[in-house]
PDB file of C-alpha atoms in Angstrom:
ATOM      1  CA  MET M   1      18.186   6.703  -1.906  1.00 48.00           C
ATOM      2  CA  SER M   2      14.815   8.376  -0.239  1.00 60.00           C
ATOM      3  CA  GLU M   3      12.364   8.342  -3.327  1.00 80.00           C
ATOM      4  CA  CYS M   4      10.264   5.794  -3.482  1.00 86.00           C
ATOM      5  CA  THR M   5       9.710   4.111  -6.936  1.00 91.00           C
ATOM      6  CA  ASN M   6       7.962   1.784  -9.846  1.00 94.00           C
ATOM      7  CA  GLU M   7      10.062  -0.790  -8.587  1.00 94.00           C
ATOM      8  CA  HIS M   8       8.384  -0.794  -5.100  1.00 94.00           C
ATOM      9  CA  CYS M   9       4.788  -0.758  -6.280  1.00 94.00           C
ATOM     10  CA  PHE M  10       5.900  -3.533  -8.410  1.00 96.00           C
ATOM     11  CA  TYR M  11       7.215  -5.699  -5.571  1.00 95.00           C
ATOM     12  CA  ALA M  12       4.049  -5.338  -3.184  1.00 94.00           C
ATOM     13  CA  PHE M  13       2.402  -6.486  -6.153  1.00 94.00           C
ATOM     14  CA  ASP M  14       4.299  -8.838  -6.488  1.00 96.00           C
ATOM     15  CA  THR M  15       4.003  -9.894  -2.835  1.00 95.00           C
ATOM     16  CA  LEU M  16       0.073 -10.079  -3.122  1.00 92.00           C
ATOM     17  CA  TYR M  17       0.477 -11.648  -6.360  1.00 95.00           C
ATOM     18  CA  CYS M  18       2.340 -14.338  -5.623  1.00 95.00           C
ATOM     19  CA  HIS M  19       0.094 -14.461  -2.195  1.00 93.00           C
ATOM     20  CA  LEU M  20      -3.127 -15.664  -3.711  1.00 91.00           C
ATOM     21  CA  ASN M  21      -0.817 -17.469  -6.478  1.00 94.00           C
ATOM     22  CA  PRO M  22       0.849 -19.806  -3.960  1.00 93.00           C
ATOM     23  CA  ARG M  23       2.856 -21.638  -7.805  1.00 95.00           C
ATOM     24  CA  ALA M  24       3.805 -18.123  -8.613  1.00 95.00           C
ATOM     25  CA  LYS M  25       7.331 -17.232  -7.707  1.00 94.00           C
ATOM     26  CA  PRO M  26       8.537 -14.163  -6.605  1.00 95.00           C
ATOM     27  CA  ILE M  27      10.173 -11.724  -8.937  1.00 94.00           C
ATOM     28  CA  PRO M  28      13.646 -10.866  -7.373  1.00 89.00           C
ATOM     29  CA  LEU M  29      13.892  -7.588  -6.855  1.00 87.00           C
ATOM     30  CA  ASP M  30      17.290  -4.887  -6.065  1.00 85.00           C
ATOM     31  CA  PHE M  31      16.332  -2.407  -4.870  1.00 88.00           C
ATOM     32  CA  PRO M  32      18.473  -1.548  -1.119  1.00 88.00           C
ATOM     33  CA  ASP M  33      16.371  -2.448   2.044  1.00 87.00           C
ATOM     34  CA  THR M  34      17.497   0.460   3.993  1.00 90.00           C
ATOM     35  CA  LYS M  35      14.341   1.529   6.774  1.00 92.00           C
ATOM     36  CA  TYR M  36      12.185   3.747   5.490  1.00 89.00           C
ATOM     37  CA  PRO M  37       8.571   4.767   6.904  1.00 89.00           C
ATOM     38  CA  LEU M  38       6.385   3.483   4.187  1.00 89.00           C
ATOM     39  CA  PHE M  39       2.903   2.792   4.270  1.00 88.00           C
ATOM     40  CA  VAL M  40       1.041   0.915   0.744  1.00 88.00           C
ATOM     41  CA  THR M  41      -2.412   1.680  -0.873  1.00 84.00           C
ATOM     42  CA  TRP M  42      -5.267  -0.120  -2.667  1.00 86.00           C
ATOM     43  CA  ASN M  43      -7.051   1.562  -5.326  1.00 83.00           C
ATOM     44  CA  ILE M  44     -10.004   0.152  -7.631  1.00 83.00           C
ATOM     45  CA  ARG M  45     -11.195   1.263  -9.987  1.00 80.00           C
ATOM     46  CA  SER M  46     -14.078  -0.165 -12.022  1.00 79.00           C
ATOM     47  CA  GLY M  47     -14.296   0.290 -15.573  1.00 78.00           C
ATOM     48  CA  SER M  48     -13.195   3.654 -16.419  1.00 74.00           C
ATOM     49  CA  SER M  49     -14.047   4.975 -13.305  1.00 76.00           C
ATOM     50  CA  GLN M  50     -11.745   6.984 -11.030  1.00 77.00           C
ATOM     51  CA  PRO M  51      -9.695   4.439  -8.928  1.00 77.00           C
ATOM     52  CA  ARG M  52     -11.221   4.573  -5.590  1.00 76.00           C
ATOM     53  CA  LEU M  53      -9.282   4.268  -2.287  1.00 72.00           C
ATOM     54  CA  ARG M  54      -9.727   0.567  -1.394  1.00 77.00           C
ATOM     55  CA  GLY M  55      -7.333   0.333   1.398  1.00 77.00           C
ATOM     56  CA  CYS M  56      -3.938   2.129   3.307  1.00 78.00           C
ATOM     57  CA  ILE M  57      -1.689   0.521   6.023  1.00 82.00           C
ATOM     58  CA  GLY M  58       1.922   1.987   7.017  1.00 83.00           C
ATOM     59  CA  SER M  59       3.888   2.806   9.593  1.00 85.00           C
ATOM     60  CA  PHE M  60       5.694   6.086  10.642  1.00 86.00           C
ATOM     61  CA  GLN M  61       8.226   3.751  12.332  1.00 89.00           C
ATOM     62  CA  PRO M  62      11.327   3.217   9.792  1.00 91.00           C
ATOM     63  CA  LEU M  63      10.778  -0.398   8.721  1.00 91.00           C
ATOM     64  CA  ASP M  64      13.264  -2.696   6.378  1.00 93.00           C
ATOM     65  CA  LEU M  65      12.177  -1.711   2.993  1.00 92.00           C
ATOM     66  CA  LYS M  66      11.115  -5.721   1.702  1.00 93.00           C
ATOM     67  CA  GLU M  67       9.753  -7.315   4.537  1.00 93.00           C
ATOM     68  CA  GLY M  68       7.688  -3.685   5.842  1.00 92.00           C
ATOM     69  CA  LEU M  69       6.016  -3.417   2.058  1.00 93.00           C
ATOM     70  CA  GLN M  70       6.007  -7.348   2.189  1.00 92.00           C
ATOM     71  CA  GLU M  71       3.800  -7.222   5.640  1.00 91.00           C
ATOM     72  CA  TYR M  72       1.626  -4.165   4.706  1.00 91.00           C
ATOM     73  CA  ALA M  73       1.092  -5.247   0.730  1.00 91.00           C
ATOM     74  CA  LEU M  74      -0.526  -8.274   2.631  1.00 89.00           C
ATOM     75  CA  ILE M  75      -2.004  -6.596   5.542  1.00 87.00           C
ATOM     76  CA  SER M  76      -4.217  -4.246   3.353  1.00 82.00           C
ATOM     77  CA  LEU M  77      -5.145  -6.702   0.806  1.00 71.00           C
ATOM     78  CA  PRO M  78      -8.294  -5.227  -0.885  1.00 55.00           C
ATOM     79  CA  PHE M  79     -10.793  -7.942   0.367  1.00 55.00           C
ATOM     80  CA  THR M  80      -9.799  -7.603   3.819  1.00 49.00           C
ATOM     81  CA  LYS M  81     -12.216  -5.894   5.596  1.00 46.00           C
ATOM     82  CA  ARG M  82     -10.409  -4.196   8.837  1.00 44.00           C
ATOM     83  CA  ARG M  83     -12.042  -2.307  11.589  1.00 40.00           C
ATOM     84  CA  SER M  84     -10.651  -0.739  15.024  1.00 40.00           C
ATOM     85  CA  THR M  85     -11.645  -2.029  17.486  1.00 34.00           C
ATOM     86  CA  ALA M  86     -10.224   0.788  20.182  1.00 34.00           C
ATOM     87  CA  SER M  87     -12.379   2.461  22.826  1.00 35.00           C
ATOM     88  CA  LYS M  88     -12.028   6.538  22.701  1.00 36.00           C
ATOM     89  CA  TYR M  89     -12.720   4.792  27.075  1.00 34.00           C
ATOM     90  CA  THR M  90     -10.028   2.614  26.713  1.00 39.00           C
ATOM     91  CA  LYS M  91      -7.021   4.114  24.934  1.00 48.00           C
ATOM     92  CA  PRO M  92      -6.214   7.070  22.494  1.00 64.00           C
ATOM     93  CA  LEU M  93      -7.370   7.002  19.373  1.00 75.00           C
ATOM     94  CA  THR M  94      -5.246   7.407  15.529  1.00 81.00           C
ATOM     95  CA  ALA M  95      -5.870   7.621  12.016  1.00 83.00           C
ATOM     96  CA  THR M  96      -3.518   9.450   9.297  1.00 82.00           C
ATOM     97  CA  TYR M  97      -4.544   9.737   6.199  1.00 82.00           C
ATOM     98  CA  LEU M  98      -1.820  10.367   2.940  1.00 81.00           C
ATOM     99  CA  PRO M  99      -1.535  13.915   1.766  1.00 84.00           C
ATOM    100  CA  ASP M 100      -3.157  12.517  -1.190  1.00 82.00           C
ATOM    101  CA  VAL M 101      -6.091  10.766   0.273  1.00 82.00           C
ATOM    102  CA  ALA M 102      -8.470  13.805   1.245  1.00 86.00           C
ATOM    103  CA  PRO M 103      -8.074  15.344  -2.457  1.00 87.00           C
ATOM    104  CA  ALA M 104      -8.680  11.911  -4.339  1.00 82.00           C
ATOM    105  CA  GLN M 105     -11.633  11.012  -2.404  1.00 85.00           C
ATOM    106  CA  GLY M 106     -12.992  14.656  -3.305  1.00 90.00           C
ATOM    107  CA  TRP M 107     -13.101  15.754   0.598  1.00 93.00           C
ATOM    108  CA  THR M 108     -13.867  18.880   2.032  1.00 95.00           C
ATOM    109  CA  LYS M 109     -11.610  19.814   5.605  1.00 92.00           C
ATOM    110  CA  LEU M 110     -14.003  19.102   7.302  1.00 95.00           C
ATOM    111  CA  GLU M 111     -15.043  15.907   5.572  1.00 95.00           C
ATOM    112  CA  ALA M 112     -11.302  14.446   6.164  1.00 93.00           C
ATOM    113  CA  VAL M 113     -11.306  15.359   9.430  1.00 93.00           C
ATOM    114  CA  ASP M 114     -14.120  13.504  10.451  1.00 95.00           C
ATOM    115  CA  SER M 115     -13.341  10.668   8.763  1.00 92.00           C
ATOM    116  CA  ALA M 116      -9.881  10.916   9.989  1.00 90.00           C
ATOM    117  CA  ILE M 117     -12.228  10.517  13.781  1.00 91.00           C
ATOM    118  CA  ARG M 118     -14.390   7.240  12.224  1.00 91.00           C
ATOM    119  CA  LYS M 119     -11.305   5.561  10.672  1.00 86.00           C
ATOM    120  CA  ALA M 120      -9.551   5.623  14.269  1.00 86.00           C
ATOM    121  CA  GLY M 121     -12.358   3.876  15.500  1.00 88.00           C
ATOM    122  CA  TYR M 122     -14.565   6.505  17.865  1.00 90.00           C
ATOM    123  CA  ASP M 123     -18.175   5.805  17.320  1.00 90.00           C
ATOM    124  CA  GLY M 124     -20.053   8.371  18.689  1.00 93.00           C
ATOM    125  CA  ARG M 125     -21.876  11.507  17.301  1.00 95.00           C
ATOM    126  CA  ILE M 126     -18.872  13.798  15.832  1.00 96.00           C
ATOM    127  CA  THR M 127     -19.907  17.220  17.826  1.00 96.00           C
ATOM    128  CA  GLU M 128     -17.360  20.557  17.525  1.00 95.00           C
ATOM    129  CA  ASP M 129     -15.914  19.332  20.369  1.00 95.00           C
ATOM    130  CA  VAL M 130     -15.091  16.280  19.635  1.00 94.00           C
ATOM    131  CA  ARG M 131     -13.294  18.022  16.684  1.00 94.00           C
ATOM    132  CA  ARG M 132     -11.577  20.592  18.662  1.00 92.00           C
ATOM    133  CA  SER M 133     -10.051  17.734  20.827  1.00 92.00           C
ATOM    134  CA  ILE M 134      -8.410  16.350  18.554  1.00 90.00           C
ATOM    135  CA  LYS M 135      -4.678  16.899  17.955  1.00 88.00           C
ATOM    136  CA  MET M 136      -3.719  16.986  13.849  1.00 84.00           C
ATOM    137  CA  ARG M 137      -0.606  16.381  12.126  1.00 83.00           C
ATOM    138  CA  THR M 138       0.440  17.678   9.305  1.00 79.00           C
ATOM    139  CA  TYR M 139       3.565  15.416   6.709  1.00 79.00           C
ATOM    140  CA  GLN M 140       4.741  15.349   3.536  1.00 80.00           C
ATOM    141  CA  ALA M 141       4.865  12.365   1.426  1.00 82.00           C
ATOM    142  CA  LYS M 142       6.511  10.444  -1.399  1.00 86.00           C
ATOM    143  CA  LYS M 143       4.709   8.090  -4.329  1.00 87.00           C
ATOM    144  CA  ALA M 144       5.001   6.390  -6.722  1.00 91.00           C
ATOM    145  CA  THR M 145       2.258   4.447  -7.833  1.00 91.00           C
ATOM    146  CA  VAL M 146       1.282   1.720 -10.858  1.00 94.00           C
ATOM    147  CA  THR M 147      -1.674  -0.181 -12.330  1.00 92.00           C
ATOM    148  CA  TRP M 148      -2.096  -3.072 -13.006  1.00 92.00           C
ATOM    149  CA  GLU M 149      -1.788  -3.669 -15.944  1.00 94.00           C
ATOM    150  CA  GLU M 150       1.246  -2.220 -15.962  1.00 96.00           C
ATOM    151  CA  TYR M 151       2.992  -4.867 -13.016  1.00 96.00           C
ATOM    152  CA  TRP M 152       1.109  -7.401 -14.999  1.00 97.00           C
ATOM    153  CA  ALA M 153       3.297  -5.809 -18.120  1.00 97.00           C
ATOM    154  CA  TRP M 154       5.842  -5.727 -16.272  1.00 96.00           C
ATOM    155  CA  ARG M 155       6.101  -9.407 -14.336  1.00 96.00           C
ATOM    156  CA  THR M 156       5.533 -10.885 -17.508  1.00 96.00           C
ATOM    157  CA  TRP M 157       8.647  -8.965 -19.195  1.00 95.00           C
ATOM    158  CA  LYS M 158      10.577 -10.384 -15.949  1.00 94.00           C
ATOM    159  CA  GLU M 159       9.222 -14.102 -16.769  1.00 92.00           C
ATOM    160  CA  ALA M 160      10.135 -13.817 -19.980  1.00 93.00           C
ATOM    161  CA  GLN M 161      13.920 -12.346 -19.574  1.00 91.00           C
ATOM    162  CA  ALA M 162      14.627 -15.823 -16.647  1.00 87.00           C
ATOM    163  CA  GLU M 163      13.096 -17.912 -19.543  1.00 86.00           C
ATOM    164  CA  SER M 164      15.806 -16.832 -21.483  1.00 85.00           C
ATOM    165  CA  SER M 165      18.310 -16.523 -19.381  1.00 79.00           C
ATOM    166  CA  ASP M 166      18.122 -20.002 -18.364  1.00 73.00           C
ATOM    167  CA  GLU M 167      17.939 -21.226 -22.213  1.00 71.00           C
ATOM    168  CA  GLU M 168      21.211 -19.221 -22.189  1.00 71.00           C
ATOM    169  CA  GLU M 169      22.332 -21.151 -19.543  1.00 72.00           C
ATOM    170  CA  GLU M 170      21.019 -24.837 -20.230  1.00 72.00           C
ATOM    171  CA  GLU M 171      22.679 -23.791 -24.620  1.00 70.00           C
ATOM    172  CA  GLU M 172      26.547 -23.437 -22.635  1.00 72.00           C
ATOM    173  CA  GLU M 173      26.398 -26.505 -20.560  1.00 71.00           C
ATOM    174  CA  GLN M 174      25.701 -28.591 -23.276  1.00 65.00           C
TER     175      GLN M 174
END
């Protein structure tokens, strides 16, 4: 399996939902727990507007899929503010954007590069010399996306299935 699926998105949403609602029980999912590089991205919508990037974090190092999705779903919580404390004097700065972020934000190449420089923690003046000093790598990504409404419909359906199954087991025991 090298494709990401809606099931992976449901898993990330469910991790977040159960974290915020401790009485909620996670919905068990049955996808292979193999190792992959992965990123979790949260977008927010206001009314009927286009989704806006709110948080994205991940790893190019292959991680166990279930553990990685759980960890990054919570680390990238939409209401958490992350701030890099990296300094241009102490260590190399790194940042990444998934391939679809710049077009989704309507950024030019220059705006995307400058944004990545800021994201990496650089707070000085961005000049042509700064831009020429960076090393850039491009890559491909596979992506799955679900909305909150799709997740909620899925969770409601799964809970109803579980209740129905529990009732059938009770009837068989009697």
